[in-house]
Tab-separated table of C-alpha atoms and ligand atoms in Angstrom:
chain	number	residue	atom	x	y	z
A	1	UNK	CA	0.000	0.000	0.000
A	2	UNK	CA	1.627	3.400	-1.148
A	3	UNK	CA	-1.395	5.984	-1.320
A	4	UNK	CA	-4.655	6.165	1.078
A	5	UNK	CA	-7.382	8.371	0.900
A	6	UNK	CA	-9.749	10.199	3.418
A	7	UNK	CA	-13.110	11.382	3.263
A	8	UNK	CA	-15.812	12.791	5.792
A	9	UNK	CA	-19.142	11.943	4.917
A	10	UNK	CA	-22.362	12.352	6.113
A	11	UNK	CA	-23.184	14.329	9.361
A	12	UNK	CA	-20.006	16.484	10.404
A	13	UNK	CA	-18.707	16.214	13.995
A	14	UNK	CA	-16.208	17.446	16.246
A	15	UNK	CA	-13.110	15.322	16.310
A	16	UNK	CA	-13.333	14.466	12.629
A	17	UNK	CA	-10.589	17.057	11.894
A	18	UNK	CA	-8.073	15.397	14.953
A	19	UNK	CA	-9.050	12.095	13.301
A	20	UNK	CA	-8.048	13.396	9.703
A	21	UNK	CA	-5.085	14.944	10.987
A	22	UNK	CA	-3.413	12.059	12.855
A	23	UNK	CA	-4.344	9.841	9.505
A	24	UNK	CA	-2.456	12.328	7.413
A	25	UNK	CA	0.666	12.773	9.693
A	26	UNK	CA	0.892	9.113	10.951
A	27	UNK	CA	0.182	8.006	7.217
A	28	UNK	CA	3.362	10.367	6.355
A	29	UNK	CA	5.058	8.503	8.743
A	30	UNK	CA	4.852	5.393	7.448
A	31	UNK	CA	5.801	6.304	4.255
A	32	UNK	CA	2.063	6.828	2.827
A	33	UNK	CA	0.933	9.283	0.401
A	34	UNK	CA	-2.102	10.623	1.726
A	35	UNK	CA	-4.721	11.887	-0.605
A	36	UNK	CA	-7.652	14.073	0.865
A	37	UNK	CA	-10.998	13.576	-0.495
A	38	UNK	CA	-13.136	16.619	-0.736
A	39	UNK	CA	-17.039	16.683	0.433
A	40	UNK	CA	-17.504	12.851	0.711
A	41	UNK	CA	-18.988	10.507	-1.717
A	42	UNK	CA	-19.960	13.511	-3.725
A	43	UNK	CA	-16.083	14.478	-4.301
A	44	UNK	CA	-14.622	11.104	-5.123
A	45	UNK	CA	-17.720	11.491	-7.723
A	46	UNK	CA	-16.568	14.441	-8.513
A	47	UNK	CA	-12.788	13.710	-8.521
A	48	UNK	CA	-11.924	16.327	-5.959
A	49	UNK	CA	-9.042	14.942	-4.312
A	50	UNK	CA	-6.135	16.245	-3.258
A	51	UNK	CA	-2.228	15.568	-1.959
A	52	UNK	CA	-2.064	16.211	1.545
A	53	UNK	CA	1.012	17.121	3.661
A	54	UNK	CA	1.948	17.681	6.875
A	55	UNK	CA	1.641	21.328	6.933
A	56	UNK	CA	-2.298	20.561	5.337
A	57	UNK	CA	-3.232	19.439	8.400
A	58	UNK	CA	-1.553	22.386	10.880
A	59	UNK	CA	-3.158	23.534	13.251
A	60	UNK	CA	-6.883	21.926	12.744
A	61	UNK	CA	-6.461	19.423	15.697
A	62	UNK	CA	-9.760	21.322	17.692
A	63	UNK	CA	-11.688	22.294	15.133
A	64	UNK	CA	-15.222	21.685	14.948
A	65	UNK	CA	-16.445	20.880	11.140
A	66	UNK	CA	-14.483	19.580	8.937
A	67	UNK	CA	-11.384	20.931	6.557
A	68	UNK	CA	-12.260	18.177	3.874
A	69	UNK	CA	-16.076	19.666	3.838
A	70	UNK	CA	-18.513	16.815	4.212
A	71	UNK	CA	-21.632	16.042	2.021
A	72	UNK	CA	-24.888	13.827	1.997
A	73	UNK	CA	-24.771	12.063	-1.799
A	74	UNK	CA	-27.379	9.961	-2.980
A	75	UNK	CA	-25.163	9.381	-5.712
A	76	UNK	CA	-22.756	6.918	-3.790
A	77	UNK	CA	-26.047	4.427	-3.716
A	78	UNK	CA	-26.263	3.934	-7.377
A	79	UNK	CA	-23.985	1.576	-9.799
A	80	UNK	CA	-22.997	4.714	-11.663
A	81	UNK	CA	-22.018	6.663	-8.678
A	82	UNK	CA	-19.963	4.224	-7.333
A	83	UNK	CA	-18.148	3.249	-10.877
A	84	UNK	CA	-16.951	7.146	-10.817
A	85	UNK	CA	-15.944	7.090	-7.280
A	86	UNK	CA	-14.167	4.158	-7.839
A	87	UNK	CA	-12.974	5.474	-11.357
A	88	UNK	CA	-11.102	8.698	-9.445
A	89	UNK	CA	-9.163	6.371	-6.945
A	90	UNK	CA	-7.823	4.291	-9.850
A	91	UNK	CA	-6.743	7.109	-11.657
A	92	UNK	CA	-4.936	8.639	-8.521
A	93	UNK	CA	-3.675	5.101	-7.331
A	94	UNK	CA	-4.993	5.282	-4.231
A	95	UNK	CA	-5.968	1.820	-3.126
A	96	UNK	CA	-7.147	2.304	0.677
A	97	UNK	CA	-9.245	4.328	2.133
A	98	UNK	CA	-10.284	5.909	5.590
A	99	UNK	CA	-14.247	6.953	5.876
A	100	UNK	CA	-14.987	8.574	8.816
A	101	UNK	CA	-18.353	9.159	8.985
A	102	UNK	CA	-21.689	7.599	10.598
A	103	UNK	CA	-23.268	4.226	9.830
A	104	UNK	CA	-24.676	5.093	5.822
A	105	UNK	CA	-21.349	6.176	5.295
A	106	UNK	CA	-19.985	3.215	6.184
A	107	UNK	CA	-22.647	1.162	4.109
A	108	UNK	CA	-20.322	3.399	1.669
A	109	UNK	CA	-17.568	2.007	2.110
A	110	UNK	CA	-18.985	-1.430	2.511
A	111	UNK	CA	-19.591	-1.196	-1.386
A	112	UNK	CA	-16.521	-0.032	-2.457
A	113	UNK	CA	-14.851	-2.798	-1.084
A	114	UNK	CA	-16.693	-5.497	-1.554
A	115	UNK	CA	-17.849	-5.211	-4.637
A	116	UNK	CA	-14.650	-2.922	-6.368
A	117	UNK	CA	-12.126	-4.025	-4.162
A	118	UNK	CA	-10.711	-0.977	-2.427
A	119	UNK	CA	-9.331	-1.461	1.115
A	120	UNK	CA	-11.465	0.145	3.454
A	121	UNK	CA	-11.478	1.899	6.861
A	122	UNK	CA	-14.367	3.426	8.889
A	123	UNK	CA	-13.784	5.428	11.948
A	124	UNK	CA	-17.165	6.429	13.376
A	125	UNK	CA	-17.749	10.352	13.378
A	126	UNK	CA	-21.056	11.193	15.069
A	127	UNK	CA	-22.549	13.626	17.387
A	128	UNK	CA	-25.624	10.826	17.644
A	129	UNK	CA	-23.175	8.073	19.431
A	130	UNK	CA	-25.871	5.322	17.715
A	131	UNK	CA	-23.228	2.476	16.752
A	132	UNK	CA	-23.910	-0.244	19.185
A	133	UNK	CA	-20.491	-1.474	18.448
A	134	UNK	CA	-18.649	1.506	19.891
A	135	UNK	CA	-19.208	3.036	23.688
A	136	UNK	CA	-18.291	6.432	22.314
A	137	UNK	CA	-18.842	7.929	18.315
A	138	UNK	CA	-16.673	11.191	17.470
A	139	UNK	CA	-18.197	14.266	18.423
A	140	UNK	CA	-20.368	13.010	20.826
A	141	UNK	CA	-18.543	13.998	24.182
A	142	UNK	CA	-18.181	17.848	22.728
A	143	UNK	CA	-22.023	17.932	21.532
A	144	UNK	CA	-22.837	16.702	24.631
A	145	UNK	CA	-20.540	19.177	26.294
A	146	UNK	CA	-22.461	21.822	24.118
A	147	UNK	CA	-25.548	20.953	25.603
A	148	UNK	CA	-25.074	20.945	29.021
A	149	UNK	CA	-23.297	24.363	28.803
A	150	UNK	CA	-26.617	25.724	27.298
A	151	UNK	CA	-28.614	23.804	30.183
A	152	UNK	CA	-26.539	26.288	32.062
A	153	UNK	CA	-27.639	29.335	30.695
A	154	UNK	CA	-31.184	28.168	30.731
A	155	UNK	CA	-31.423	27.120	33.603
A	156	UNK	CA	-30.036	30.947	35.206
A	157	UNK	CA	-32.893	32.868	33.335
A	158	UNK	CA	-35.323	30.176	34.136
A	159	UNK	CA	-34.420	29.857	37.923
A	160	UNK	CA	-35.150	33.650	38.382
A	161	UNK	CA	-38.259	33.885	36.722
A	162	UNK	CA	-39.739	30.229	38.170
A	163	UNK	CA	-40.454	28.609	34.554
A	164	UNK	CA	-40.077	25.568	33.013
A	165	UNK	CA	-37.963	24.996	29.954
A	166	UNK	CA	-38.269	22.185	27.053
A	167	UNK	CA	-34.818	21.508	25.327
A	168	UNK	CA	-34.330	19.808	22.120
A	169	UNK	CA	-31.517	18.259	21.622
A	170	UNK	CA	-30.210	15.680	18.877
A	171	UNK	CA	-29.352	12.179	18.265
A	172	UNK	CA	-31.769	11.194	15.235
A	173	UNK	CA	-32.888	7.768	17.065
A	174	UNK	CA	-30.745	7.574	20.313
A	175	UNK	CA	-31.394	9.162	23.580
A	176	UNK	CA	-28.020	9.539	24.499
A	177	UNK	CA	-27.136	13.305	23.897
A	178	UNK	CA	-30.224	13.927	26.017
A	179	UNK	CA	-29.373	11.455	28.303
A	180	UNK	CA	-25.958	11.660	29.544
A	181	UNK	CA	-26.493	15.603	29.373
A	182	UNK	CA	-29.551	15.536	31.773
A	183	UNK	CA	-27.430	13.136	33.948
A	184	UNK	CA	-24.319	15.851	33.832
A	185	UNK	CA	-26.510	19.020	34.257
A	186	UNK	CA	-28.816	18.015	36.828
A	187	UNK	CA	-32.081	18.550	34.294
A	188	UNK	CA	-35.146	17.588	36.155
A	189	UNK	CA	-36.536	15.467	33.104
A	190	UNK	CA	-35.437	13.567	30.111
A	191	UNK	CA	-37.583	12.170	27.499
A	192	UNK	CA	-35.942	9.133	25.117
A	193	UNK	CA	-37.151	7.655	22.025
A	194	UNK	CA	-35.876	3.873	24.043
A	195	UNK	CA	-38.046	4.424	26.845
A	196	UNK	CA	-40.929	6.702	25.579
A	197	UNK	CA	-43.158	9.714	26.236
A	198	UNK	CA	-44.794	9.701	29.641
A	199	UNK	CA	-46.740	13.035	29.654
A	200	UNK	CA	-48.816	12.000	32.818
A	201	UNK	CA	-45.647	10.923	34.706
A	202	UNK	CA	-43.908	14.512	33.479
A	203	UNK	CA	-46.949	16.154	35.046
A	204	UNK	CA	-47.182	14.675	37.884
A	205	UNK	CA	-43.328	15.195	38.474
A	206	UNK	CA	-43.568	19.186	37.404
A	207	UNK	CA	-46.702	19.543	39.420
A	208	UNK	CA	-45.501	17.311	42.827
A	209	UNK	CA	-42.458	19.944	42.172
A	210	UNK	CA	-44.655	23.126	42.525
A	211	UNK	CA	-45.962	22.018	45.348
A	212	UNK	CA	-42.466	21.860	47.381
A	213	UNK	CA	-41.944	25.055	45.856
A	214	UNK	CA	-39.339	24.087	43.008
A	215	UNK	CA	-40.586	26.236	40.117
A	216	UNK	CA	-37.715	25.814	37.963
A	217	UNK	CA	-37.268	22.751	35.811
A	218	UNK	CA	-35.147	21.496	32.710
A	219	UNK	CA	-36.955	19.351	30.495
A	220	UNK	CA	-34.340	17.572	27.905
A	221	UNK	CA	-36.241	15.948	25.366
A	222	UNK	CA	-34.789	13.871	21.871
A	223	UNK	CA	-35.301	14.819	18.411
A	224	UNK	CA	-36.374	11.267	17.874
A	225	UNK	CA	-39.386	11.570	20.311
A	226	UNK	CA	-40.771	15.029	19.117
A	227	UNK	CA	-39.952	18.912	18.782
A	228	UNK	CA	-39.661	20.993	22.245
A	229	UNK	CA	-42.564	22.572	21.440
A	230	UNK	CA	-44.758	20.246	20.981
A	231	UNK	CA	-44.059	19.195	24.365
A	232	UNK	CA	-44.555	22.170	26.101
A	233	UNK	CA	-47.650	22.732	24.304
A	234	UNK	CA	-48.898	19.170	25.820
A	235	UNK	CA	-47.907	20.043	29.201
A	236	UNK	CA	-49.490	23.552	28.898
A	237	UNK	CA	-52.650	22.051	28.166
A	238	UNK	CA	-52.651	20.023	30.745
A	239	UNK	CA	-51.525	22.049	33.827
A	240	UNK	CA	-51.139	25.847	34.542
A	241	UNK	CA	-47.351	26.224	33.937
A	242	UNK	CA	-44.749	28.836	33.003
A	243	UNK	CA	-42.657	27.380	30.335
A	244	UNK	CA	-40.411	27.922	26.981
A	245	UNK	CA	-39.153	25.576	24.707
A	246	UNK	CA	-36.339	26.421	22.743
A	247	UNK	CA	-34.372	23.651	19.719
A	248	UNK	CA	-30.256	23.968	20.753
A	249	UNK	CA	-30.310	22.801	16.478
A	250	UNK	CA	-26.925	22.913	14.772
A	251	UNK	CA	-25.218	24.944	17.654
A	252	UNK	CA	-24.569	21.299	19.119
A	253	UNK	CA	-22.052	20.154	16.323
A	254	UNK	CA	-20.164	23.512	16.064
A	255	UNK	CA	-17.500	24.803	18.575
A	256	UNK	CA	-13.980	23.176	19.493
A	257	UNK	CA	-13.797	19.229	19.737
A	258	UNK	CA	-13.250	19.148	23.373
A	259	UNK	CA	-10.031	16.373	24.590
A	260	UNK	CA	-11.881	13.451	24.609
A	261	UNK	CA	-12.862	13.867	21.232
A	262	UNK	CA	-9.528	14.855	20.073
A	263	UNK	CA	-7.960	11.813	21.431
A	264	UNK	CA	-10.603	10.144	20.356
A	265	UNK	CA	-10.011	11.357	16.906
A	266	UNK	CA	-6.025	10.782	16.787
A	267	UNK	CA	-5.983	7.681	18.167
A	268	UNK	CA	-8.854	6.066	15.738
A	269	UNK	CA	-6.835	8.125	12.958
A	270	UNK	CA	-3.579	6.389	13.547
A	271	UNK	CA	-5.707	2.823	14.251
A	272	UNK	CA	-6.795	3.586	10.525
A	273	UNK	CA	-3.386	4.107	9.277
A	274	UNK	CA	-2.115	0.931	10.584
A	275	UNK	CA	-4.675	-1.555	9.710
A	276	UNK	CA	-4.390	-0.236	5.758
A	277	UNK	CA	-0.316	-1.048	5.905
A	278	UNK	CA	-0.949	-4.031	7.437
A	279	UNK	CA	-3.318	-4.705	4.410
A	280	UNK	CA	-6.773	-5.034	6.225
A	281	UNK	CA	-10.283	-4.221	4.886
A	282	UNK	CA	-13.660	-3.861	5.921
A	283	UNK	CA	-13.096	-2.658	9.650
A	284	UNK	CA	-14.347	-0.377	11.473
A	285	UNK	CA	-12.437	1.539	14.328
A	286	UNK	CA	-14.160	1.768	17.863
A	287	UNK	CA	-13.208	2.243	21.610
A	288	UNK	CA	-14.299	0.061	24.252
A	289	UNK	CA	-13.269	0.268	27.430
A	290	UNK	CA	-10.991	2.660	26.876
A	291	UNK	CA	-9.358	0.557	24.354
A	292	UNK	CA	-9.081	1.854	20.790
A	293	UNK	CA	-10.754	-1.716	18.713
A	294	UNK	CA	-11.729	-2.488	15.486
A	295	UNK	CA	-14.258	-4.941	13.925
A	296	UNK	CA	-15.207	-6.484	11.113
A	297	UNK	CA	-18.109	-3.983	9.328
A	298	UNK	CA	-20.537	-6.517	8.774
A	299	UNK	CA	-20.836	-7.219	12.192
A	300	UNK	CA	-20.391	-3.953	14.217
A	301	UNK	CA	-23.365	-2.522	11.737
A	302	UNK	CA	-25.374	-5.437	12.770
A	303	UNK	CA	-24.807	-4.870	16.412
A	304	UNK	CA	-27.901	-2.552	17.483
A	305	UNK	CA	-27.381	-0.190	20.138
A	306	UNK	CA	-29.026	-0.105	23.209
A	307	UNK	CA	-29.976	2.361	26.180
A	308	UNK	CA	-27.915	2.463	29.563
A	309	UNK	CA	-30.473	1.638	31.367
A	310	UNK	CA	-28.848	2.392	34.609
A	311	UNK	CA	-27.718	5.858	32.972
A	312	UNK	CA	-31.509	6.949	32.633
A	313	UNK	CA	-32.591	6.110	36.421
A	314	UNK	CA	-29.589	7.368	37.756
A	315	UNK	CA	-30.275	10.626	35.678
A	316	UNK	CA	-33.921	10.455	37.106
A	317	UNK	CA	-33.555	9.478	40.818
A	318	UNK	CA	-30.638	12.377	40.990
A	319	UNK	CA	-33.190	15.307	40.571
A	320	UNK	CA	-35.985	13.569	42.643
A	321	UNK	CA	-37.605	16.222	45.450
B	1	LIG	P1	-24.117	9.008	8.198
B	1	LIG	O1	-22.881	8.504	7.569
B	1	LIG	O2	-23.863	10.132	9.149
B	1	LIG	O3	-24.976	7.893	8.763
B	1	LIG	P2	-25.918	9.187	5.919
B	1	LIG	O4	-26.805	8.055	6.346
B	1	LIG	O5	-26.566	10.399	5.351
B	1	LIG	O6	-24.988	9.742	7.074
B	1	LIG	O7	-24.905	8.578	4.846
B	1	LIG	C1	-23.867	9.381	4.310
B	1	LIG	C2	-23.603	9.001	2.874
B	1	LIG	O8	-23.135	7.643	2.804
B	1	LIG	C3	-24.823	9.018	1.956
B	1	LIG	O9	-25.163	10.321	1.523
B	1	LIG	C4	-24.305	8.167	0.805
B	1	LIG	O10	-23.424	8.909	-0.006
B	1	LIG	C5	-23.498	7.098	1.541
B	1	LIG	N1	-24.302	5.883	1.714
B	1	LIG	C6	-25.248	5.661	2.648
B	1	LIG	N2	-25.812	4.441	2.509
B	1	LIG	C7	-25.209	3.870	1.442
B	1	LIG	C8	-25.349	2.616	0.737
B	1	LIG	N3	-26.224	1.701	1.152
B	1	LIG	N4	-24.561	2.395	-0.310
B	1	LIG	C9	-23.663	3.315	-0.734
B	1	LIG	N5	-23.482	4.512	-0.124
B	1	LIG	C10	-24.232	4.792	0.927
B	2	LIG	O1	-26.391	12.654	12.468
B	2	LIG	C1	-25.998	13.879	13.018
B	2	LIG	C2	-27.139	14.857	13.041
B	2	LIG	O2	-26.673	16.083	13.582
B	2	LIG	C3	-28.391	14.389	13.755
B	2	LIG	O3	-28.268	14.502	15.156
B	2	LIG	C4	-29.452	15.280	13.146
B	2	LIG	O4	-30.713	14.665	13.169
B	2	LIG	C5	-28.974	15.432	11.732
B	2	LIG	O5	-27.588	15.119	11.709
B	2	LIG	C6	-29.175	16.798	11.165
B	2	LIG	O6	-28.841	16.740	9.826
B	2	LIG	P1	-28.549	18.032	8.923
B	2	LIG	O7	-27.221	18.578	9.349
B	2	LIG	O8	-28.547	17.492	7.549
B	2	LIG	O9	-29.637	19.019	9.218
């Protein structure tokens, strides 16, 4: 193996920029030419590739986003997308490459290897943390970090004026950004698409809370159960309430990757680097335990994630009056 390639697809996150960095200096290392692939699927499409150096990669360790632009490409899922993807690594000689990106990307990269026979890589960057086969996605600890921050603000203009506020947050299907932020800011509820909506049981916890005088409350709820709004609308109708709701949207992927994704991000990068000189395909790159893992693709994707249960009722017996 002489040259590798790396794309971002997909979803941006923090950490994808530490993980693209340590590929491109630890690939230099071993003696790699390391080709950058612009805005995902669309760019190898597109041919949009470029040589990367060390000095490429200066200074980006923390940045949120991604230098290599990311994209969502449809393309990528038909025969003729694919052919020219595959067409602009021939023609560059680039015969592995690192995706870092969420679980469609990977499906991505799935293809090109099986089916066209390029060595591939995935290293899991995602604010959602929704890969059962990984305790931690890139991005997630600083989104997370983003959120409870916010709950922070909130919660001083709420405290003083005795309301209530509904937060969304996101995480497409998984509770976990809502989950491990209510557990780490003290919010009074959270609402999960694993467990459910319980509007009676979020009334009777708001009002049982009036009644010893605790007028404030943070209400986390996931973009996979329903907008912030619509929840305080249901709770409005229901009791006689001061509340807000307010979507934290796109604010929760933006802002410097914060260490743990950055270490995160290099060490998955370097993982990457050395499974494509030792000549492997069709991994993916994970952390468990605190130790940096990969897997076969086929069967991490198959893996499906579930809720910490014990995270939840620890979050919830916490903020109990
Ligand atoms: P994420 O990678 O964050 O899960 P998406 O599901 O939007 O984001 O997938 C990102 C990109 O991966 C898609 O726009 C497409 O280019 C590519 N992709 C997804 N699924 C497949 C598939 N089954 N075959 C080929 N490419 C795919
Ligand atoms: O998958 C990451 C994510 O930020 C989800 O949490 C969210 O549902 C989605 O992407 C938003 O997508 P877009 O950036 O295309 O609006």
């Amino acid at each position: 193996m002489k040259k590798i390639g790396v794309l971002t697809s997909g979803g941006d996150s923090q950490g994808m920029n530490a993980a693209i960095y340590a590929v491109v200096r630890y690939g230099l290392e071993h003696g790699l030419e390391v080709y950058g692939i612009q805005s995902g699927y669309q760019g190898l499409i597109d041919g949009k590739v470029e040589k990367m150096t060390a000095s490429s990669v200066e200074n980006i360790i923390h940045r949120g986003g991604t230098v290599l632009q990311t994209a969502r490409c449809p393309a990528m899922k038909t025969e003729d997308g694919q052919k020219k993807a595959v067409n602009t690594l021939k023609r560059h000689g680039i015969e592995g490459l690192v995706v870092i990106g969420g679980d469609g990307s990977f499906n991505g990269a799935k293809v090109l290897s099986t089916k066209y026979g390029i060595k591939t890589i995935g290293i899991p960057g995602t604010i959602d943390n929704d890969l059962a086969y990984t305790d931690f996605t890139l991005g997630f600890d600083s989104a997370t970090s983003v959120v409870i921050n916010s709950v922070q603000m909130l919660r001083d203009t709420m405290a003083c004026n005795g309301r209530t506020c509904v937060v969304e947050v996101m995480g497409r299907n998984c509770g976990d950004i809502a989950m491990y932020a209510a557990l780490t800011s003290g919010a009074e509820i959270v609402i999960v698409p694993e467990i459910g909506y319980d509007l009676d049981g979020i009334v009777a916890r708001l009002t049982a809370n009036a009644k010893s005088g605790k007028m404030d409350n943070i209400i986390l709820v996931a973009e996979g159960v329903c907008s912030a709004e619509q929840v305080a609308a249901d709770i409005k109708e229901r009791m006689d309430i001061n509340i807000r709701s307010v979507a934290l949207g796109h604010i929760q992927r933006g802002g410097n990757a914060t260490f743990q994704d950055r270490l995160l991000g290099v060490r998955m990068g370097a993982r990457a680097v050395e499974l494509l000189v030792q000549g492997k395909t069709d991994r993916v790159i994970g952390i468990r335990n605190n130790a940096i893992i990969d897997e076969d693709i086929v069967e991490a994707l198959a893996k499906v994630k579930q809720i910490d249960k014990s995270v939840y009722d620890l979050a919830n017996k916490l903020v109990e009056y």
